PDB file of C-alpha atoms in Angstrom:
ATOM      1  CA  UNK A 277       0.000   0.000   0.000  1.00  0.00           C
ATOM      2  CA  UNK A 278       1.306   3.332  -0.352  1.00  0.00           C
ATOM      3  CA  UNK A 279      -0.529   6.583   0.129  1.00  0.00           C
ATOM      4  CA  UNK A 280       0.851  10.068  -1.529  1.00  0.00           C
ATOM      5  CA  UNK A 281      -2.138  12.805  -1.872  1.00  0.00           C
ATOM      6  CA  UNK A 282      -0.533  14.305  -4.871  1.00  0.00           C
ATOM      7  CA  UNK A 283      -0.609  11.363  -7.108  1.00  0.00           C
ATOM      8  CA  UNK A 284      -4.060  11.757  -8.270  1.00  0.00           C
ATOM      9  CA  UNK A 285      -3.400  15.457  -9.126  1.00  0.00           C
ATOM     10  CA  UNK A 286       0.333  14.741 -10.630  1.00  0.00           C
ATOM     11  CA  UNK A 287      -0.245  14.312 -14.345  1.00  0.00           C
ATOM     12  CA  UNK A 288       2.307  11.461 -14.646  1.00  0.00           C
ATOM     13  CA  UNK A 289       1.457   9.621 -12.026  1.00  0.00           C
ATOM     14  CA  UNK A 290      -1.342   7.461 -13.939  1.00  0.00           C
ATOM     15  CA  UNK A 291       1.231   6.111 -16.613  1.00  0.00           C
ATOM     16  CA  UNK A 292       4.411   5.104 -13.799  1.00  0.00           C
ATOM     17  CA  UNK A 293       1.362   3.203 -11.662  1.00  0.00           C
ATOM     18  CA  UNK A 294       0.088   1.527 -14.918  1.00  0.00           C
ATOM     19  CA  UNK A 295       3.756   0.479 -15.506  1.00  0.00           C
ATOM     20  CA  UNK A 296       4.731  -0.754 -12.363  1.00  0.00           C
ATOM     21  CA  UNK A 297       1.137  -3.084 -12.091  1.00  0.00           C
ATOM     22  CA  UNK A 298      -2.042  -2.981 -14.301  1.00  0.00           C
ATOM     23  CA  UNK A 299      -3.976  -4.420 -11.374  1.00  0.00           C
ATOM     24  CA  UNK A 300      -3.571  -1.941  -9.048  1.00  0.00           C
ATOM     25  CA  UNK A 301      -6.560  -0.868  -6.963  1.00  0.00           C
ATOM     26  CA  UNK A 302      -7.006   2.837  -6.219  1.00  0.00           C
ATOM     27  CA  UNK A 303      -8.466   4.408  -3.657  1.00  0.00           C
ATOM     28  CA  UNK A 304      -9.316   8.310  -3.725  1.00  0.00           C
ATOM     29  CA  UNK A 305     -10.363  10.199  -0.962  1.00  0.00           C
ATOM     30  CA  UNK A 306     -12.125  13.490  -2.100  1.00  0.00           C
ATOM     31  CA  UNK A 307     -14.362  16.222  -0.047  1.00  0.00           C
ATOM     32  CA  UNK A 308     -15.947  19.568  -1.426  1.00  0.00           C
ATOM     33  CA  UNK A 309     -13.547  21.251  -3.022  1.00  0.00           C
ATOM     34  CA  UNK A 310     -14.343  24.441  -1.906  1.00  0.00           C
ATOM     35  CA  UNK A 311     -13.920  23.215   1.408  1.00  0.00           C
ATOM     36  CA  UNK A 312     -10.798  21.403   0.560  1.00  0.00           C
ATOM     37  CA  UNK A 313      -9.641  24.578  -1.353  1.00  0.00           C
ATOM     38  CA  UNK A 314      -9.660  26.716   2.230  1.00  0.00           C
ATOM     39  CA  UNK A 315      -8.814  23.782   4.319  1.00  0.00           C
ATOM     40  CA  UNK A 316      -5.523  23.981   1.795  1.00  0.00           C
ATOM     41  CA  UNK A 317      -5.174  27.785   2.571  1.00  0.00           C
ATOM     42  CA  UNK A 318      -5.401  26.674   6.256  1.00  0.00           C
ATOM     43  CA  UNK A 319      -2.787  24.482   6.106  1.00  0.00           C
ATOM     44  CA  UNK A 320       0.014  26.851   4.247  1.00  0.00           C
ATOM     45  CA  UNK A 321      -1.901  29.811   6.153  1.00  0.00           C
ATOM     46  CA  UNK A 322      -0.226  27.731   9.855  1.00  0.00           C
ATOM     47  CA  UNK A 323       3.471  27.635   7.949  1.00  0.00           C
ATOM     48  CA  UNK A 324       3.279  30.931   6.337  1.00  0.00           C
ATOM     49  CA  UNK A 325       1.045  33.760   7.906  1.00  0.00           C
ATOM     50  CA  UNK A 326       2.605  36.392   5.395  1.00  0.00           C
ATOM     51  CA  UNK A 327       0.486  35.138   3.047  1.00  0.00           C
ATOM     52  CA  UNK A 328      -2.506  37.044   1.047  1.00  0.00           C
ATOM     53  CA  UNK A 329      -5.822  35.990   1.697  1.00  0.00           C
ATOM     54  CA  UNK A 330      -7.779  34.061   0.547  1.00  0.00           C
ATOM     55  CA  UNK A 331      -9.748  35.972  -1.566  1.00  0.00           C
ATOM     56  CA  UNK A 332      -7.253  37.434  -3.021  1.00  0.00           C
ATOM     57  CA  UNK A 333      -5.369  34.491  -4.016  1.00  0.00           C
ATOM     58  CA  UNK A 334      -9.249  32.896  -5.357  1.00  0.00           C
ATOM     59  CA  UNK A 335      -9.044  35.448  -8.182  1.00  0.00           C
ATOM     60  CA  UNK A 336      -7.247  36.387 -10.851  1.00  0.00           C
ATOM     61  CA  UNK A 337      -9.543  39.364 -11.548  1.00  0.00           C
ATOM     62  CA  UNK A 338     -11.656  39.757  -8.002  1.00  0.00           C
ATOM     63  CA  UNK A 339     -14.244  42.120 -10.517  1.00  0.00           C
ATOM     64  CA  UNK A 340     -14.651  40.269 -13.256  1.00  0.00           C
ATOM     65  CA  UNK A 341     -15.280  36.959 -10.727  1.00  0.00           C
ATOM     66  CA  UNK A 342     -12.798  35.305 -12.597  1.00  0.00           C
ATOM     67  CA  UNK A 343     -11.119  32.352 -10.842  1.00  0.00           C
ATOM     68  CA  UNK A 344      -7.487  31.779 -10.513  1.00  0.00           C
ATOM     69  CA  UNK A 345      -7.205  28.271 -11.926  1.00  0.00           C
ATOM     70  CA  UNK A 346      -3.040  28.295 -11.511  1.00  0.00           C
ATOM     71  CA  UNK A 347      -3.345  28.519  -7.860  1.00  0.00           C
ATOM     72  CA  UNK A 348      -2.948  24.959  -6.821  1.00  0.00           C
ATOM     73  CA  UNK A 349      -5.174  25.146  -4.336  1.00  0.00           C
ATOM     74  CA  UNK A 350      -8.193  25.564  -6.657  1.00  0.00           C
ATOM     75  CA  UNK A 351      -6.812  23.461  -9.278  1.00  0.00           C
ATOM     76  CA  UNK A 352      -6.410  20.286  -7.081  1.00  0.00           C
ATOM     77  CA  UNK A 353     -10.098  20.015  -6.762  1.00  0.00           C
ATOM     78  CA  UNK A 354     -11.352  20.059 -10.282  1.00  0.00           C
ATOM     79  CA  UNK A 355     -11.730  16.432  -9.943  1.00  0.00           C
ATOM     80  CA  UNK A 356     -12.865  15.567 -13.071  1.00  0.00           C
ATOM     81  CA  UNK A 357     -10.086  17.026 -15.183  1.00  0.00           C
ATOM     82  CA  UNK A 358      -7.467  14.861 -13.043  1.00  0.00           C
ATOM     83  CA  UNK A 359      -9.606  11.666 -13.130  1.00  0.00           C
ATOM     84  CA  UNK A 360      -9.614  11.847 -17.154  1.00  0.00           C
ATOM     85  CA  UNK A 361      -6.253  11.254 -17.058  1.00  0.00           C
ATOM     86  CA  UNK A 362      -6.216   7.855 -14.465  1.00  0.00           C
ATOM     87  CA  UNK A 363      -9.187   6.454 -16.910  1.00  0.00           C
ATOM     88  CA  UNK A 364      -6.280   6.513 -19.723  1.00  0.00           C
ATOM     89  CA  UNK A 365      -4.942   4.148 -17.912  1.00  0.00           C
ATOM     90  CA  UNK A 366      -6.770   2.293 -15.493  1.00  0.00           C
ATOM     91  CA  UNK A 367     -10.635   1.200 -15.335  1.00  0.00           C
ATOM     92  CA  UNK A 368     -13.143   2.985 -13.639  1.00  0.00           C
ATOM     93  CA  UNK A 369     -13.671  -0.138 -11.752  1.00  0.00           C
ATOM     94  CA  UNK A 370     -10.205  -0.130 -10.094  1.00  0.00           C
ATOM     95  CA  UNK A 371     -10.830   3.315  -8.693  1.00  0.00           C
ATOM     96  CA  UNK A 372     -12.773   3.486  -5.313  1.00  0.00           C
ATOM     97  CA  UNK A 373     -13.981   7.173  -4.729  1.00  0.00           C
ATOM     98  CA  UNK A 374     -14.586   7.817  -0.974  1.00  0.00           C
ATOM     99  CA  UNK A 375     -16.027  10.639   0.662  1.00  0.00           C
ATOM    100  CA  UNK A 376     -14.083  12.892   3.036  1.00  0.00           C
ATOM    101  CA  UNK A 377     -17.271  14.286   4.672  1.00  0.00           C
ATOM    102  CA  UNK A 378     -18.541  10.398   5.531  1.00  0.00           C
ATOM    103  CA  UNK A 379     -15.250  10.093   6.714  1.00  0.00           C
ATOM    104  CA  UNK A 380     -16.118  12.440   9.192  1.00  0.00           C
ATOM    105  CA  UNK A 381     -19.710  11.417   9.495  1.00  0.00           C
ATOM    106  CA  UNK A 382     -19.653   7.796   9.250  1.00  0.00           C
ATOM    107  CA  UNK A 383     -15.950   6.230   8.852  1.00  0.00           C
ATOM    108  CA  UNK A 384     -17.032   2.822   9.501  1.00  0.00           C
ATOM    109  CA  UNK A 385     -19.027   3.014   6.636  1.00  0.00           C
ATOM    110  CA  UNK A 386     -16.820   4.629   4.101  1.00  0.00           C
ATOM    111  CA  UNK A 387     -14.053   2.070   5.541  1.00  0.00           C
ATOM    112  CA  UNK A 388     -16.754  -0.899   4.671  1.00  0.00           C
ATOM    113  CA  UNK A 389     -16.736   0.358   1.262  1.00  0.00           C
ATOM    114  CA  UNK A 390     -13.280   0.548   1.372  1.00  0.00           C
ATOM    115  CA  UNK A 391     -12.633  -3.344   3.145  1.00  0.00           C
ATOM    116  CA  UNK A 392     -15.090  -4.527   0.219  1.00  0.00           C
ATOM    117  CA  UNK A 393     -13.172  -2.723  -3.121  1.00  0.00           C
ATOM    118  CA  UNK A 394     -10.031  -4.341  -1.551  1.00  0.00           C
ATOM    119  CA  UNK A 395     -11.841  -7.832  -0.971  1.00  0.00           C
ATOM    120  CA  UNK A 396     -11.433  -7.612   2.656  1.00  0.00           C
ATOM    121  CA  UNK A 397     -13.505  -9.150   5.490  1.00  0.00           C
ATOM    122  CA  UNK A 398     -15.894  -6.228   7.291  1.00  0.00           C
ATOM    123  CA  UNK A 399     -13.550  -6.266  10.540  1.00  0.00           C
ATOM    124  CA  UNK A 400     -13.755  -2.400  11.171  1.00  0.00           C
ATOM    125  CA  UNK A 401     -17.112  -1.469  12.703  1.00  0.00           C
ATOM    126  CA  UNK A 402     -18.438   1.661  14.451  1.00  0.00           C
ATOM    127  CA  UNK A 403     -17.393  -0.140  17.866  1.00  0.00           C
ATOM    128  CA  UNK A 404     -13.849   1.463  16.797  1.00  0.00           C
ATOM    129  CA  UNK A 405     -14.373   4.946  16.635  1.00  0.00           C
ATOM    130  CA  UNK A 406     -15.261   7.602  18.926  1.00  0.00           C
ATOM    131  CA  UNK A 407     -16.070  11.382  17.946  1.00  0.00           C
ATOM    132  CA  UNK A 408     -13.224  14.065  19.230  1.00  0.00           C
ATOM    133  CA  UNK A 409     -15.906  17.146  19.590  1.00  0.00           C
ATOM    134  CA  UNK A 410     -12.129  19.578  20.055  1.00  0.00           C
ATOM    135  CA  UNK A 411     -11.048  18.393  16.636  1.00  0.00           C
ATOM    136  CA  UNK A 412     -14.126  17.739  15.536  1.00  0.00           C
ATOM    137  CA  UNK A 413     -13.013  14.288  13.669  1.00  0.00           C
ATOM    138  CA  UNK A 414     -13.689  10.697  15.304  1.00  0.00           C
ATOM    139  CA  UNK A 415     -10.888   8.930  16.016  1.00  0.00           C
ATOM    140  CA  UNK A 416      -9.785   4.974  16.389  1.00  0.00           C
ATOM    141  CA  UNK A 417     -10.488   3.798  19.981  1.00  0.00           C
ATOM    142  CA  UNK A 418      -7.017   2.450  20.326  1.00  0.00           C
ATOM    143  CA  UNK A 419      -4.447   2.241  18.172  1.00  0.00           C
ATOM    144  CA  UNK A 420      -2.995  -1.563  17.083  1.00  0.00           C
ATOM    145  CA  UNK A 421      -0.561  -2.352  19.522  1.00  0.00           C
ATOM    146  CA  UNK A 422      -1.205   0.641  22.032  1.00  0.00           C
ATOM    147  CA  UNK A 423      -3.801   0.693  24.924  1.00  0.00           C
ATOM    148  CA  UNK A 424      -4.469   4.409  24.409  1.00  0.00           C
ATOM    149  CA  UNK A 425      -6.726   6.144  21.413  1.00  0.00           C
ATOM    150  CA  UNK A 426      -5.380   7.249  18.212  1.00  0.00           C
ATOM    151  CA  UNK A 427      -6.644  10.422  16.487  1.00  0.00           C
ATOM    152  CA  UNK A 428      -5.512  12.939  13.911  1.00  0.00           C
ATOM    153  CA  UNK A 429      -2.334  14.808  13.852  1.00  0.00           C
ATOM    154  CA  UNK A 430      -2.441  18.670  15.131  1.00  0.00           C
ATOM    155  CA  UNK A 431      -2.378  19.483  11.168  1.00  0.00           C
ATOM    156  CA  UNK A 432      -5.531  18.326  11.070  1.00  0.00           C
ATOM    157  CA  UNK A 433      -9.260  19.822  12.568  1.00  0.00           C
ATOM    158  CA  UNK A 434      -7.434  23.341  12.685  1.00  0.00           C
ATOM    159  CA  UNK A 435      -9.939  25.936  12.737  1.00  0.00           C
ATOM    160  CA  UNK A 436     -10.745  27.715   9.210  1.00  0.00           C
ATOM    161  CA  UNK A 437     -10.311  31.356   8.472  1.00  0.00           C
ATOM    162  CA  UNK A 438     -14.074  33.722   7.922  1.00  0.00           C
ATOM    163  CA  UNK A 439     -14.274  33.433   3.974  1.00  0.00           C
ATOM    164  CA  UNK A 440     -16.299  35.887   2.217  1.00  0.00           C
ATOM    165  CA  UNK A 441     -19.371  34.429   1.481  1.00  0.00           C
ATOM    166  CA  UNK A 442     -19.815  35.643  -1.765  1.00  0.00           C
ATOM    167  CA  UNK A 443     -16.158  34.510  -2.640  1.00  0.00           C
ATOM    168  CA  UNK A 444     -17.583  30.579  -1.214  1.00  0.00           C
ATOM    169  CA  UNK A 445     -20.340  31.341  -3.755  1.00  0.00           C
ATOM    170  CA  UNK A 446     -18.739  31.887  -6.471  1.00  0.00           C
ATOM    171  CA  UNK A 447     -16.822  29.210  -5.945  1.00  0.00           C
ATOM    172  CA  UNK A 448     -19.515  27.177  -5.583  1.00  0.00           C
ATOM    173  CA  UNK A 449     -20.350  27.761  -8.830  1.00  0.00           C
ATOM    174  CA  UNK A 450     -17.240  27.427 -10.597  1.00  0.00           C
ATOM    175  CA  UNK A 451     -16.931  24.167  -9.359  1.00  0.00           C
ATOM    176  CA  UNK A 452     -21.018  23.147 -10.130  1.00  0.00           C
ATOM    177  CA  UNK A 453     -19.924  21.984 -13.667  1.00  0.00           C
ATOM    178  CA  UNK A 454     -16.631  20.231 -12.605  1.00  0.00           C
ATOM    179  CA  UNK A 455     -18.606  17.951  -9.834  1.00  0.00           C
ATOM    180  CA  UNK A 456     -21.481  17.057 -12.373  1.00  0.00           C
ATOM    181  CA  UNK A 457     -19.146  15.667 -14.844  1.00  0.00           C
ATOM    182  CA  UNK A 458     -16.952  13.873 -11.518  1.00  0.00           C
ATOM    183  CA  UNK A 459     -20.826  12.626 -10.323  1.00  0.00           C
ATOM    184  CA  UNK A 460     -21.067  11.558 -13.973  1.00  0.00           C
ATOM    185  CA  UNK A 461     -17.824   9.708 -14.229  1.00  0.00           C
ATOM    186  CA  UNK A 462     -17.695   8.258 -10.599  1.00  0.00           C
ATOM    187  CA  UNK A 463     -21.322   7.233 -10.933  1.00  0.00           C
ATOM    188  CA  UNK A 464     -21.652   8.532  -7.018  1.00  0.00           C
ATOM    189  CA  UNK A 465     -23.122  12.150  -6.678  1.00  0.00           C
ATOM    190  CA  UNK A 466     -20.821  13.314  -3.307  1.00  0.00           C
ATOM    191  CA  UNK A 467     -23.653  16.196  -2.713  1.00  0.00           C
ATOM    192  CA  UNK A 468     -21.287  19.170  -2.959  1.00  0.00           C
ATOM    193  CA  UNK A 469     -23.605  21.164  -4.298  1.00  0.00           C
TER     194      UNK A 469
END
């Protein structure tokens, strides 16, 4: 198993993966992209406060409304456009898309999806989680081989920055036609809009 987030989003990646085994099974954890978009900010926000805001870096021309698609953090979730280049190479049916937010709201569930796509017995049940209200994620009730719980590093569940509203909307909408055709070609609607 290995597990590198930029691989779905690193345009050679599909091609080295197909070389090195045509029978791979992938799994590809996605969430709202808007959300993922400022959870990104977040995250270089806590190593680099200097930075502009958010806003400012959503835009190329804040006016117009037109979107900044060079700023990786927007251009990471246009799911679709990344996902068109794994289908050049791999089936549809070796590609398990699971949902960040159910990971959140119901990880044994998303994991039983997961422990079936890999052929696995169910073993991982609600019985192993527990919901952390400070970082707002549930976490594994002990860890394998410890007696004490595991959760999420302290890069994750920080606290996001106010975003303009009308900068989430439009957003919102720039992404609309991206996540249709990702519904399309996942054949799961994730409910992001």
């Amino acid at each position: 198993m290995e597990k590198t987030p930029s691989y779905f989003v690193t345009r050679e990646a599909p091609a080295r993966i197909s070389a090195m085994s045509k029978d791979t099974k992938l799994i590809v954890v996605v969430r709202d992209p808007v959300t993922r978009a400022i959870s990104d900010y977040t995250q270089t926000l806590s190593k680099r406060p200097d930075i502009p805001t958010f806003e400012s870096l959503t835009f190329k021309n804040r006016s117009t409304g037109l979107i900044d698609t060079s700023w990786s953090a927007i251009q990471i979730g246009i799911y679709a456009k990344h996902l068109e280049h794994w289908l050049r190479h791999f089936p549809i049916g070796q590609m398990l898309f699971v949902s960040g937010e159910r990971l959140i709201s119901d990880p044994a569930g998303e994991l039983g999806r997961v422990q079936d796509f890999l052929g696995l017995k169910r073993i991982i049940t609600d019985k192993h989680f527990y919901f952390n209200k400070t970082k707002g994620f549930p976490c594994l009730k002990k860890a394998e081989g410890s007696s004490k719980p595991h959760c999420l590093g302290k890069t994750k569940g920080r606290t996001h920055p106010e975003i303009d509203r009308e900068v989430v909307q439009r957003l919102r909408e720039f992404y609309r036609p991206f996540n249709l055709k990702f519904y399309q070609m996942t054949g799961h609607d994730f409910g992001w809009d």
